[in-house]
mmCIF file of N, CA and C and ligand atoms in Angstrom:
data_model
loop_
_atom_site.group_PDB
_atom_site.id
_atom_site.type_symbol
_atom_site.label_atom_id
_atom_site.label_comp_id
_atom_site.label_asym_id
_atom_site.label_seq_id
_atom_site.Cartn_x
_atom_site.Cartn_y
_atom_site.Cartn_z
ATOM 1 N N MET S 26 0.012 -27.085 -13.902
ATOM 2 C CA MET S 26 -0.309 -25.659 -13.773
ATOM 3 C C MET S 26 -1.410 -25.274 -14.770
ATOM 4 N N GLY S 27 -2.490 -24.762 -14.255
ATOM 5 C CA GLY S 27 -3.582 -24.344 -15.131
ATOM 6 C C GLY S 27 -3.403 -22.912 -15.590
ATOM 7 N N LEU S 28 -4.271 -22.514 -16.476
ATOM 8 C CA LEU S 28 -4.215 -21.135 -16.939
ATOM 9 C C LEU S 28 -4.876 -20.241 -15.909
ATOM 10 N N GLU S 29 -4.248 -19.119 -15.640
ATOM 11 C CA GLU S 29 -4.844 -18.166 -14.716
ATOM 12 C C GLU S 29 -5.690 -17.188 -15.513
ATOM 13 N N PRO S 30 -6.761 -16.678 -14.897
ATOM 14 C CA PRO S 30 -7.536 -15.644 -15.603
ATOM 15 C C PRO S 30 -6.634 -14.459 -15.928
ATOM 16 N N ARG S 31 -6.780 -13.935 -17.129
ATOM 17 C CA ARG S 31 -5.909 -12.855 -17.565
ATOM 18 C C ARG S 31 -5.955 -11.651 -16.617
ATOM 19 N N ALA S 32 -7.146 -11.321 -16.143
ATOM 20 C CA ALA S 32 -7.292 -10.133 -15.296
ATOM 21 C C ALA S 32 -6.508 -10.275 -14.000
ATOM 22 N N ALA S 33 -6.290 -11.505 -13.589
ATOM 23 C CA ALA S 33 -5.663 -11.707 -12.291
ATOM 24 C C ALA S 33 -4.163 -11.950 -12.394
ATOM 25 N N ARG S 34 -3.673 -12.163 -13.609
ATOM 26 C CA ARG S 34 -2.282 -12.567 -13.752
ATOM 27 C C ARG S 34 -1.312 -11.466 -13.358
ATOM 28 N N GLY S 35 -0.376 -11.818 -12.525
ATOM 29 C CA GLY S 35 0.725 -10.923 -12.231
ATOM 30 C C GLY S 35 0.380 -9.642 -11.513
ATOM 31 N N LEU S 36 -0.565 -9.697 -10.609
ATOM 32 C CA LEU S 36 -0.968 -8.478 -9.913
ATOM 33 C C LEU S 36 -0.406 -8.439 -8.496
ATOM 34 N N GLY S 37 0.155 -7.298 -8.129
ATOM 35 C CA GLY S 37 0.582 -7.046 -6.763
ATOM 36 C C GLY S 37 -0.223 -5.882 -6.203
ATOM 37 N N ILE S 38 -0.641 -6.006 -4.952
ATOM 38 C CA ILE S 38 -1.423 -4.954 -4.311
ATOM 39 C C ILE S 38 -0.705 -4.509 -3.041
ATOM 40 N N VAL S 39 -0.428 -3.217 -2.966
ATOM 41 C CA VAL S 39 0.126 -2.638 -1.737
ATOM 42 C C VAL S 39 -1.009 -1.854 -1.094
ATOM 43 N N THR S 40 -1.407 -2.262 0.107
ATOM 44 C CA THR S 40 -2.523 -1.550 0.726
ATOM 45 C C THR S 40 -2.351 -1.463 2.241
ATOM 46 N N CYS S 41 -3.306 -0.799 2.878
ATOM 47 C CA CYS S 41 -3.242 -0.552 4.324
ATOM 48 C C CYS S 41 -3.657 -1.790 5.107
ATOM 49 N N MET S 42 -3.229 -1.832 6.355
ATOM 50 C CA MET S 42 -3.609 -2.952 7.223
ATOM 51 C C MET S 42 -5.045 -2.827 7.735
ATOM 52 N N ASP S 43 -5.710 -1.703 7.424
ATOM 53 C CA ASP S 43 -7.057 -1.450 7.935
ATOM 54 C C ASP S 43 -7.986 -2.636 7.664
ATOM 55 N N SER S 44 -8.685 -3.081 8.708
ATOM 56 C CA SER S 44 -9.515 -4.288 8.588
ATOM 57 C C SER S 44 -10.785 -4.076 7.766
ATOM 58 N N ARG S 45 -11.075 -2.837 7.396
ATOM 59 C CA ARG S 45 -12.231 -2.608 6.520
ATOM 60 C C ARG S 45 -11.910 -2.954 5.070
ATOM 61 N N ILE S 46 -10.629 -3.204 4.792
ATOM 62 C CA ILE S 46 -10.216 -3.524 3.419
ATOM 63 C C ILE S 46 -10.030 -5.024 3.278
ATOM 64 N N GLU S 47 -10.753 -5.617 2.352
ATOM 65 C CA GLU S 47 -10.525 -7.000 1.934
ATOM 66 C C GLU S 47 -9.990 -6.892 0.515
ATOM 67 N N PRO S 48 -8.666 -6.939 0.362
ATOM 68 C CA PRO S 48 -8.072 -6.607 -0.953
ATOM 69 C C PRO S 48 -8.631 -7.421 -2.117
ATOM 70 N N LEU S 49 -8.851 -8.701 -1.936
ATOM 71 C CA LEU S 49 -9.352 -9.520 -3.038
ATOM 72 C C LEU S 49 -10.805 -9.178 -3.355
ATOM 73 N N ASP S 50 -11.632 -9.040 -2.313
ATOM 74 C CA ASP S 50 -13.036 -8.661 -2.522
ATOM 75 C C ASP S 50 -13.140 -7.299 -3.202
ATOM 76 N N MET S 51 -12.272 -6.401 -2.785
ATOM 77 C CA MET S 51 -12.271 -5.042 -3.325
ATOM 78 C C MET S 51 -12.167 -5.057 -4.850
ATOM 79 N N LEU S 52 -11.438 -6.039 -5.386
ATOM 80 C CA LEU S 52 -11.196 -6.104 -6.825
ATOM 81 C C LEU S 52 -11.935 -7.257 -7.499
ATOM 82 N N GLY S 53 -12.769 -7.954 -6.730
ATOM 83 C CA GLY S 53 -13.492 -9.077 -7.309
ATOM 84 C C GLY S 53 -12.587 -10.255 -7.627
ATOM 85 N N LEU S 54 -11.529 -10.420 -6.861
ATOM 86 C CA LEU S 54 -10.582 -11.506 -7.093
ATOM 87 C C LEU S 54 -10.775 -12.601 -6.062
ATOM 88 N N LYS S 55 -10.046 -13.694 -6.262
ATOM 89 C CA LYS S 55 -10.138 -14.807 -5.313
ATOM 90 C C LYS S 55 -8.742 -15.178 -4.823
ATOM 91 N N PRO S 56 -8.666 -15.958 -3.738
ATOM 92 C CA PRO S 56 -7.340 -16.335 -3.220
ATOM 93 C C PRO S 56 -6.459 -16.910 -4.328
ATOM 94 N N GLY S 57 -5.223 -16.461 -4.352
ATOM 95 C CA GLY S 57 -4.296 -16.903 -5.386
ATOM 96 C C GLY S 57 -4.183 -15.938 -6.548
ATOM 97 N N ASP S 58 -5.082 -14.957 -6.609
ATOM 98 C CA ASP S 58 -5.092 -14.041 -7.750
ATOM 99 C C ASP S 58 -4.091 -12.905 -7.638
ATOM 100 N N ALA S 59 -3.617 -12.589 -6.447
ATOM 101 C CA ALA S 59 -2.733 -11.433 -6.309
ATOM 102 C C ALA S 59 -1.794 -11.612 -5.129
ATOM 103 N N LYS S 60 -0.638 -10.990 -5.256
ATOM 104 C CA LYS S 60 0.280 -10.902 -4.119
ATOM 105 C C LYS S 60 -0.103 -9.636 -3.371
ATOM 106 N N ILE S 61 -0.231 -9.738 -2.056
ATOM 107 C CA ILE S 61 -0.714 -8.611 -1.266
ATOM 108 C C ILE S 61 0.323 -8.219 -0.214
ATOM 109 N N ILE S 62 0.658 -6.947 -0.204
ATOM 110 C CA ILE S 62 1.630 -6.406 0.747
ATOM 111 C C ILE S 62 0.893 -5.340 1.557
ATOM 112 N N ARG S 63 0.898 -5.469 2.862
ATOM 113 C CA ARG S 63 0.126 -4.527 3.685
ATOM 114 C C ARG S 63 0.993 -3.909 4.775
ATOM 115 N N ASN S 64 0.679 -2.659 5.087
ATOM 116 C CA ASN S 64 1.271 -2.008 6.258
ATOM 117 C C ASN S 64 0.363 -0.852 6.663
ATOM 118 N N ALA S 65 0.745 -0.145 7.679
ATOM 119 C CA ALA S 65 -0.055 0.993 8.127
ATOM 120 C C ALA S 65 0.043 2.112 7.101
ATOM 121 N N GLY S 66 -1.057 2.446 6.463
ATOM 122 C CA GLY S 66 -1.106 3.563 5.545
ATOM 123 C C GLY S 66 -0.794 3.238 4.097
ATOM 124 N N ALA S 67 -0.560 1.968 3.773
ATOM 125 C CA ALA S 67 -0.229 1.565 2.392
ATOM 126 C C ALA S 67 1.004 2.317 1.884
ATOM 127 N N ARG S 68 1.971 2.524 2.739
ATOM 128 C CA ARG S 68 3.153 3.289 2.354
ATOM 129 C C ARG S 68 4.186 2.415 1.652
ATOM 130 N N VAL S 69 4.853 3.008 0.688
ATOM 131 C CA VAL S 69 5.900 2.301 -0.053
ATOM 132 C C VAL S 69 7.222 2.511 0.682
ATOM 133 N N THR S 70 7.529 1.551 1.517
ATOM 134 C CA THR S 70 8.721 1.590 2.352
ATOM 135 C C THR S 70 9.834 0.773 1.696
ATOM 136 N N GLU S 71 10.982 0.822 2.329
ATOM 137 C CA GLU S 71 12.106 0.002 1.869
ATOM 138 C C GLU S 71 11.715 -1.477 1.820
ATOM 139 N N ASP S 72 10.957 -1.910 2.800
ATOM 140 C CA ASP S 72 10.568 -3.321 2.836
ATOM 141 C C ASP S 72 9.562 -3.655 1.736
ATOM 142 N N VAL S 73 8.676 -2.722 1.414
ATOM 143 C CA VAL S 73 7.740 -2.944 0.310
ATOM 144 C C VAL S 73 8.520 -3.027 -1.003
ATOM 145 N N LEU S 74 9.492 -2.144 -1.190
ATOM 146 C CA LEU S 74 10.296 -2.174 -2.414
ATOM 147 C C LEU S 74 11.075 -3.486 -2.521
ATOM 148 N N ARG S 75 11.636 -3.922 -1.409
ATOM 149 C CA ARG S 75 12.365 -5.197 -1.383
ATOM 150 C C ARG S 75 11.427 -6.343 -1.766
ATOM 151 N N THR S 76 10.229 -6.311 -1.212
ATOM 152 C CA THR S 76 9.254 -7.362 -1.496
ATOM 153 C C THR S 76 8.833 -7.326 -2.969
ATOM 154 N N LEU S 77 8.702 -6.125 -3.522
ATOM 155 C CA LEU S 77 8.325 -6.009 -4.933
ATOM 156 C C LEU S 77 9.409 -6.539 -5.866
ATOM 157 N N VAL S 78 10.659 -6.433 -5.458
ATOM 158 C CA VAL S 78 11.735 -7.006 -6.270
ATOM 159 C C VAL S 78 11.520 -8.515 -6.376
ATOM 160 N N LEU S 79 11.204 -9.146 -5.270
ATOM 161 C CA LEU S 79 10.965 -10.597 -5.274
ATOM 162 C C LEU S 79 9.668 -10.934 -6.011
ATOM 163 N N ALA S 80 8.627 -10.148 -5.769
ATOM 164 C CA ALA S 80 7.326 -10.415 -6.393
ATOM 165 C C ALA S 80 7.402 -10.310 -7.918
ATOM 166 N N THR S 81 8.171 -9.345 -8.418
ATOM 167 C CA THR S 81 8.250 -9.159 -9.869
ATOM 168 C C THR S 81 9.200 -10.161 -10.525
ATOM 169 N N HIS S 82 10.364 -10.339 -9.943
ATOM 170 C CA HIS S 82 11.350 -11.220 -10.572
ATOM 171 C C HIS S 82 11.045 -12.701 -10.373
ATOM 172 N N LEU S 83 10.475 -13.051 -9.221
ATOM 173 C CA LEU S 83 10.288 -14.482 -8.908
ATOM 174 C C LEU S 83 8.842 -14.951 -8.980
ATOM 175 N N LEU S 84 7.890 -14.054 -8.792
ATOM 176 C CA LEU S 84 6.501 -14.495 -8.687
ATOM 177 C C LEU S 84 5.599 -13.968 -9.801
ATOM 178 N N GLY S 85 6.180 -13.353 -10.802
ATOM 179 C CA GLY S 85 5.401 -12.980 -11.987
ATOM 180 C C GLY S 85 4.550 -11.739 -11.872
ATOM 181 N N VAL S 86 4.766 -10.942 -10.848
ATOM 182 C CA VAL S 86 3.984 -9.707 -10.750
ATOM 183 C C VAL S 86 4.433 -8.732 -11.847
ATOM 184 N N GLU S 87 3.453 -8.252 -12.619
ATOM 185 C CA GLU S 87 3.738 -7.330 -13.734
ATOM 186 C C GLU S 87 3.042 -5.992 -13.553
ATOM 187 N N ARG S 88 2.044 -5.983 -12.665
ATOM 188 C CA ARG S 88 1.291 -4.752 -12.415
ATOM 189 C C ARG S 88 1.178 -4.580 -10.907
ATOM 190 N N VAL S 89 1.321 -3.339 -10.461
ATOM 191 C CA VAL S 89 1.260 -3.067 -9.024
ATOM 192 C C VAL S 89 0.233 -1.965 -8.780
ATOM 193 N N MET S 90 -0.659 -2.241 -7.862
ATOM 194 C CA MET S 90 -1.621 -1.230 -7.432
ATOM 195 C C MET S 90 -1.253 -0.808 -6.014
ATOM 196 N N VAL S 91 -1.080 0.499 -5.817
ATOM 197 C CA VAL S 91 -0.916 1.030 -4.463
ATOM 198 C C VAL S 91 -2.282 1.598 -4.086
ATOM 199 N N VAL S 92 -2.886 1.031 -3.036
ATOM 200 C CA VAL S 92 -4.259 1.390 -2.707
ATOM 201 C C VAL S 92 -4.352 1.988 -1.304
ATOM 202 N N ALA S 93 -4.461 3.305 -1.260
ATOM 203 C CA ALA S 93 -4.749 3.993 0.003
ATOM 204 C C ALA S 93 -6.263 3.937 0.202
ATOM 205 N N HIS S 94 -6.764 4.460 1.300
ATOM 206 C CA HIS S 94 -8.211 4.404 1.492
ATOM 207 C C HIS S 94 -8.712 5.620 2.249
ATOM 208 N N THR S 95 -9.996 5.869 2.132
ATOM 209 C CA THR S 95 -10.618 6.983 2.843
ATOM 210 C C THR S 95 -10.661 6.662 4.340
ATOM 211 N N ASN S 96 -10.705 7.696 5.134
ATOM 212 C CA ASN S 96 -10.764 7.560 6.602
ATOM 213 C C ASN S 96 -9.619 6.745 7.177
ATOM 214 N N CYS S 97 -8.446 6.874 6.567
ATOM 215 C CA CYS S 97 -7.269 6.157 7.072
ATOM 216 C C CYS S 97 -6.698 6.901 8.270
ATOM 217 N N LYS S 98 -6.517 6.188 9.356
ATOM 218 C CA LYS S 98 -5.962 6.790 10.568
ATOM 219 C C LYS S 98 -4.588 7.387 10.301
ATOM 220 N N MET S 99 -3.837 6.754 9.417
ATOM 221 C CA MET S 99 -2.488 7.217 9.119
ATOM 222 C C MET S 99 -2.489 8.551 8.371
ATOM 223 N N ALA S 100 -3.652 8.904 7.823
ATOM 224 C CA ALA S 100 -3.758 10.155 7.084
ATOM 225 C C ALA S 100 -4.555 11.203 7.850
ATOM 226 N N SER S 101 -4.975 10.870 9.056
ATOM 227 C CA SER S 101 -5.777 11.848 9.799
ATOM 228 C C SER S 101 -5.153 12.243 11.134
ATOM 229 N N ALA S 102 -4.220 11.447 11.624
ATOM 230 C CA ALA S 102 -3.572 11.785 12.892
ATOM 231 C C ALA S 102 -2.205 12.412 12.615
ATOM 232 N N THR S 103 -1.772 13.256 13.539
ATOM 233 C CA THR S 103 -0.429 13.805 13.412
ATOM 234 C C THR S 103 0.542 12.899 14.167
ATOM 235 N N ARG S 104 1.806 13.096 13.861
ATOM 236 C CA ARG S 104 2.839 12.318 14.545
ATOM 237 C C ARG S 104 2.773 12.533 16.066
ATOM 238 N N ASP S 105 2.611 13.789 16.470
ATOM 239 C CA ASP S 105 2.538 14.081 17.903
ATOM 240 C C ASP S 105 1.347 13.387 18.545
ATOM 241 N N GLN S 106 0.231 13.352 17.850
ATOM 242 C CA GLN S 106 -0.960 12.689 18.393
ATOM 243 C C GLN S 106 -0.713 11.196 18.589
ATOM 244 N N VAL S 107 -0.112 10.560 17.601
ATOM 245 C CA VAL S 107 0.161 9.122 17.706
ATOM 246 C C VAL S 107 1.106 8.846 18.874
ATOM 247 N N ILE S 108 2.142 9.658 18.975
ATOM 248 C CA ILE S 108 3.116 9.484 20.067
ATOM 249 C C ILE S 108 2.436 9.676 21.419
ATOM 250 N N GLU S 109 1.586 10.709 21.511
ATOM 251 C CA GLU S 109 0.889 10.983 22.778
ATOM 252 C C GLU S 109 -0.065 9.859 23.152
ATOM 253 N N ILE S 110 -0.800 9.344 22.189
ATOM 254 C CA ILE S 110 -1.769 8.264 22.470
ATOM 255 C C ILE S 110 -1.042 7.034 22.993
ATOM 256 N N ILE S 111 0.023 6.659 22.313
ATOM 257 C CA ILE S 111 0.757 5.448 22.717
ATOM 258 C C ILE S 111 1.403 5.646 24.084
ATOM 259 N N GLU S 112 1.963 6.832 24.285
ATOM 260 C CA GLU S 112 2.619 7.087 25.572
ATOM 261 C C GLU S 112 1.587 7.144 26.707
ATOM 262 N N ALA S 113 0.428 7.746 26.431
ATOM 263 C CA ALA S 113 -0.608 7.840 27.462
ATOM 264 C C ALA S 113 -1.127 6.466 27.858
ATOM 265 N N GLU S 114 -1.213 5.571 26.891
ATOM 266 C CA GLU S 114 -1.800 4.254 27.179
ATOM 267 C C GLU S 114 -0.785 3.236 27.673
ATOM 268 N N SER S 115 0.495 3.458 27.361
ATOM 269 C CA SER S 115 1.468 2.416 27.710
ATOM 270 C C SER S 115 2.705 2.939 28.431
ATOM 271 N N ALA S 116 2.847 4.259 28.445
ATOM 272 C CA ALA S 116 4.045 4.893 28.998
ATOM 273 C C ALA S 116 5.304 4.528 28.210
ATOM 274 N N ILE S 117 5.112 4.057 26.976
ATOM 275 C CA ILE S 117 6.256 3.727 26.129
ATOM 276 C C ILE S 117 6.536 4.891 25.186
ATOM 277 N N ASP S 118 7.784 5.288 25.150
ATOM 278 C CA ASP S 118 8.214 6.410 24.325
ATOM 279 C C ASP S 118 8.558 5.900 22.916
ATOM 280 N N VAL S 119 7.737 6.284 21.932
ATOM 281 C CA VAL S 119 7.944 5.794 20.561
ATOM 282 C C VAL S 119 8.451 6.894 19.625
ATOM 283 N N ARG S 120 9.016 7.949 20.221
ATOM 284 C CA ARG S 120 9.476 9.074 19.391
ATOM 285 C C ARG S 120 10.549 8.693 18.387
ATOM 286 N N SER S 121 11.259 7.589 18.642
ATOM 287 C CA SER S 121 12.333 7.201 17.713
ATOM 288 C C SER S 121 11.797 6.535 16.445
ATOM 289 N N LEU S 122 10.499 6.240 16.414
ATOM 290 C CA LEU S 122 9.948 5.544 15.248
ATOM 291 C C LEU S 122 9.417 6.518 14.206
ATOM 292 N N ASP S 123 9.593 6.159 12.949
ATOM 293 C CA ASP S 123 9.008 6.919 11.841
ATOM 294 C C ASP S 123 7.746 6.185 11.417
ATOM 295 N N PHE S 124 6.597 6.756 11.737
ATOM 296 C CA PHE S 124 5.336 6.082 11.420
ATOM 297 C C PHE S 124 4.878 6.326 9.992
ATOM 298 N N ARG S 125 5.589 7.191 9.276
ATOM 299 C CA ARG S 125 5.235 7.499 7.887
ATOM 300 C C ARG S 125 3.775 7.926 7.759
ATOM 301 N N LEU S 126 3.400 8.836 8.649
ATOM 302 C CA LEU S 126 2.042 9.366 8.588
ATOM 303 C C LEU S 126 1.890 10.215 7.331
ATOM 304 N N VAL S 127 0.662 10.401 6.947
ATOM 305 C CA VAL S 127 0.357 11.057 5.684
ATOM 306 C C VAL S 127 -0.335 12.390 5.942
ATOM 307 N N ALA S 128 0.270 13.487 5.489
ATOM 308 C CA ALA S 128 -0.351 14.797 5.660
ATOM 309 C C ALA S 128 -1.313 15.069 4.503
ATOM 310 N N ASP S 129 -0.899 14.690 3.287
ATOM 311 C CA ASP S 129 -1.717 14.887 2.092
ATOM 312 C C ASP S 129 -1.762 13.547 1.368
ATOM 313 N N GLN S 130 -2.903 12.875 1.442
ATOM 314 C CA GLN S 130 -2.989 11.502 0.924
ATOM 315 C C GLN S 130 -2.684 11.409 -0.572
ATOM 316 N N ARG S 131 -3.230 12.319 -1.369
ATOM 317 C CA ARG S 131 -2.990 12.267 -2.820
ATOM 318 C C ARG S 131 -1.511 12.477 -3.137
ATOM 319 N N GLU S 132 -0.908 13.419 -2.426
ATOM 320 C CA GLU S 132 0.502 13.725 -2.660
ATOM 321 C C GLU S 132 1.380 12.534 -2.247
ATOM 322 N N SER S 133 1.092 11.968 -1.082
ATOM 323 C CA SER S 133 1.876 10.820 -0.617
ATOM 324 C C SER S 133 1.727 9.636 -1.564
ATOM 325 N N LEU S 134 0.516 9.444 -2.062
ATOM 326 C CA LEU S 134 0.262 8.348 -2.989
ATOM 327 C C LEU S 134 1.066 8.549 -4.276
ATOM 328 N N ALA S 135 1.060 9.769 -4.779
ATOM 329 C CA ALA S 135 1.814 10.065 -5.998
ATOM 330 C C ALA S 135 3.309 9.832 -5.792
ATOM 331 N N VAL S 136 3.810 10.256 -4.646
ATOM 332 C CA VAL S 136 5.232 10.075 -4.342
ATOM 333 C C VAL S 136 5.555 8.582 -4.208
ATOM 334 N N ASP S 137 4.678 7.840 -3.522
ATOM 335 C CA ASP S 137 4.920 6.411 -3.328
ATOM 336 C C ASP S 137 4.888 5.653 -4.660
ATOM 337 N N VAL S 138 3.945 5.998 -5.512
ATOM 338 C CA VAL S 138 3.869 5.343 -6.828
ATOM 339 C C VAL S 138 5.137 5.655 -7.630
ATOM 340 N N GLN S 139 5.571 6.909 -7.568
ATOM 341 C CA GLN S 139 6.787 7.288 -8.284
ATOM 342 C C GLN S 139 8.010 6.555 -7.744
ATOM 343 N N LYS S 140 7.997 6.299 -6.428
ATOM 344 C CA LYS S 140 9.102 5.537 -5.824
ATOM 345 C C LYS S 140 9.218 4.163 -6.473
ATOM 346 N N ILE S 141 8.088 3.518 -6.689
ATOM 347 C CA ILE S 141 8.109 2.195 -7.326
ATOM 348 C C ILE S 141 8.529 2.325 -8.791
ATOM 349 N N ARG S 142 7.947 3.307 -9.492
ATOM 350 C CA ARG S 142 8.254 3.480 -10.922
ATOM 351 C C ARG S 142 9.734 3.737 -11.155
ATOM 352 N N SER S 143 10.372 4.382 -10.206
ATOM 353 C CA SER S 143 11.782 4.740 -10.412
ATOM 354 C C SER S 143 12.744 3.790 -9.700
ATOM 355 N N TRP S 144 12.227 2.748 -9.075
ATOM 356 C CA TRP S 144 13.077 1.806 -8.343
ATOM 357 C C TRP S 144 13.848 0.973 -9.362
ATOM 358 N N PRO S 145 15.173 1.080 -9.374
ATOM 359 C CA PRO S 145 15.948 0.485 -10.474
ATOM 360 C C PRO S 145 16.040 -1.032 -10.456
ATOM 361 N N PHE S 146 15.621 -1.668 -9.385
ATOM 362 C CA PHE S 146 15.762 -3.124 -9.300
ATOM 363 C C PHE S 146 14.570 -3.888 -9.870
ATOM 364 N N LEU S 147 13.546 -3.156 -10.287
ATOM 365 C CA LEU S 147 12.374 -3.828 -10.857
ATOM 366 C C LEU S 147 12.582 -4.038 -12.352
ATOM 367 N N PRO S 148 11.994 -5.090 -12.918
ATOM 368 C CA PRO S 148 12.127 -5.310 -14.353
ATOM 369 C C PRO S 148 11.466 -4.166 -15.131
ATOM 370 N N PRO S 149 11.946 -3.879 -16.341
ATOM 371 C CA PRO S 149 11.300 -2.829 -17.140
ATOM 372 C C PRO S 149 9.876 -3.240 -17.506
ATOM 373 N N GLY S 150 9.015 -2.269 -17.666
ATOM 374 C CA GLY S 150 7.662 -2.550 -18.122
ATOM 375 C C GLY S 150 6.645 -2.837 -17.031
ATOM 376 N N ILE S 151 7.073 -2.739 -15.782
ATOM 377 C CA ILE S 151 6.115 -2.931 -14.687
ATOM 378 C C ILE S 151 5.143 -1.746 -14.683
ATOM 379 N N VAL S 152 3.852 -2.044 -14.622
ATOM 380 C CA VAL S 152 2.836 -1.002 -14.624
ATOM 381 C C VAL S 152 2.415 -0.734 -13.179
ATOM 382 N N VAL S 153 2.451 0.539 -12.794
ATOM 383 C CA VAL S 153 2.148 0.902 -11.408
ATOM 384 C C VAL S 153 1.064 1.975 -11.383
ATOM 385 N N GLY S 154 0.069 1.791 -10.540
ATOM 386 C CA GLY S 154 -0.980 2.789 -10.411
ATOM 387 C C GLY S 154 -1.297 3.057 -8.951
ATOM 388 N N GLY S 155 -1.747 4.269 -8.671
ATOM 389 C CA GLY S 155 -2.128 4.647 -7.315
ATOM 390 C C GLY S 155 -3.641 4.859 -7.235
ATOM 391 N N PHE S 156 -4.260 4.324 -6.209
ATOM 392 C CA PHE S 156 -5.712 4.345 -6.085
ATOM 393 C C PHE S 156 -6.121 4.710 -4.662
ATOM 394 N N VAL S 157 -7.340 5.214 -4.533
ATOM 395 C CA VAL S 157 -7.923 5.404 -3.198
ATOM 396 C C VAL S 157 -9.221 4.605 -3.149
ATOM 397 N N TYR S 158 -9.304 3.727 -2.159
ATOM 398 C CA TYR S 158 -10.492 2.897 -1.952
ATOM 399 C C TYR S 158 -11.397 3.603 -0.950
ATOM 400 N N ASP S 159 -12.645 3.785 -1.341
ATOM 401 C CA ASP S 159 -13.605 4.439 -0.454
ATOM 402 C C ASP S 159 -14.276 3.371 0.412
ATOM 403 N N VAL S 160 -13.929 3.358 1.698
ATOM 404 C CA VAL S 160 -14.447 2.310 2.586
ATOM 405 C C VAL S 160 -15.946 2.443 2.830
ATOM 406 N N SER S 161 -16.535 3.609 2.482
ATOM 407 C CA SER S 161 -17.966 3.790 2.731
ATOM 408 C C SER S 161 -18.820 3.187 1.623
ATOM 409 N N ASN S 162 -18.272 3.120 0.401
ATOM 410 C CA ASN S 162 -19.122 2.602 -0.696
ATOM 411 C C ASN S 162 -18.436 1.545 -1.569
ATOM 412 N N GLY S 163 -17.189 1.204 -1.230
ATOM 413 C CA GLY S 163 -16.504 0.158 -1.985
ATOM 414 C C GLY S 163 -15.945 0.588 -3.329
ATOM 415 N N ARG S 164 -16.003 1.897 -3.612
ATOM 416 C CA ARG S 164 -15.496 2.372 -4.905
ATOM 417 C C ARG S 164 -13.992 2.567 -4.868
ATOM 418 N N LEU S 165 -13.366 2.289 -6.006
ATOM 419 C CA LEU S 165 -11.924 2.427 -6.135
ATOM 420 C C LEU S 165 -11.651 3.540 -7.138
ATOM 421 N N LEU S 166 -10.966 4.573 -6.696
ATOM 422 C CA LEU S 166 -10.676 5.716 -7.560
ATOM 423 C C LEU S 166 -9.231 5.663 -8.021
ATOM 424 N N HIS S 167 -9.019 5.708 -9.342
ATOM 425 C CA HIS S 167 -7.666 5.741 -9.886
ATOM 426 C C HIS S 167 -7.142 7.169 -9.787
ATOM 427 N N VAL S 168 -6.099 7.370 -9.008
ATOM 428 C CA VAL S 168 -5.592 8.722 -8.738
ATOM 429 C C VAL S 168 -4.381 9.053 -9.576
ATOM 430 N N THR S 169 -3.481 8.096 -9.706
ATOM 431 C CA THR S 169 -2.238 8.385 -10.423
ATOM 432 C C THR S 169 -1.680 7.162 -11.122
HETATM 433 ZN ZN1 LIG R 212 -5.387 2.905 6.685
#
């Protein structure tokens, strides 16, 4: 086992599935530098929390970045719109699903970061930050 670069050690990234985001490139990292958890909207769900328990206790993650992004579909469409689009295109009724859409991106990000900070199954001392990645210019803004 070699020494890992300090900047890359123990980093977990929670981000959106949007294909405009290359999480490692976004941070100037390379494969192996970070554990990456993705879903629609970079939301901190039960499954993300479960994964973070494993990432922190078993894989050495000590810092977690939650990275939302500009022009995220999950933050611009309403629940009714998503349901209508899917039903119009497939005739499948998805009303029973919680898509965790975002009405206020900054507020949702703050709540999601707090969810991780207060999750009792994580080791003490985990550092968590919330960021917004601007897909138009590649800038990463630290929000919370
Ligand atoms: Zn997105």
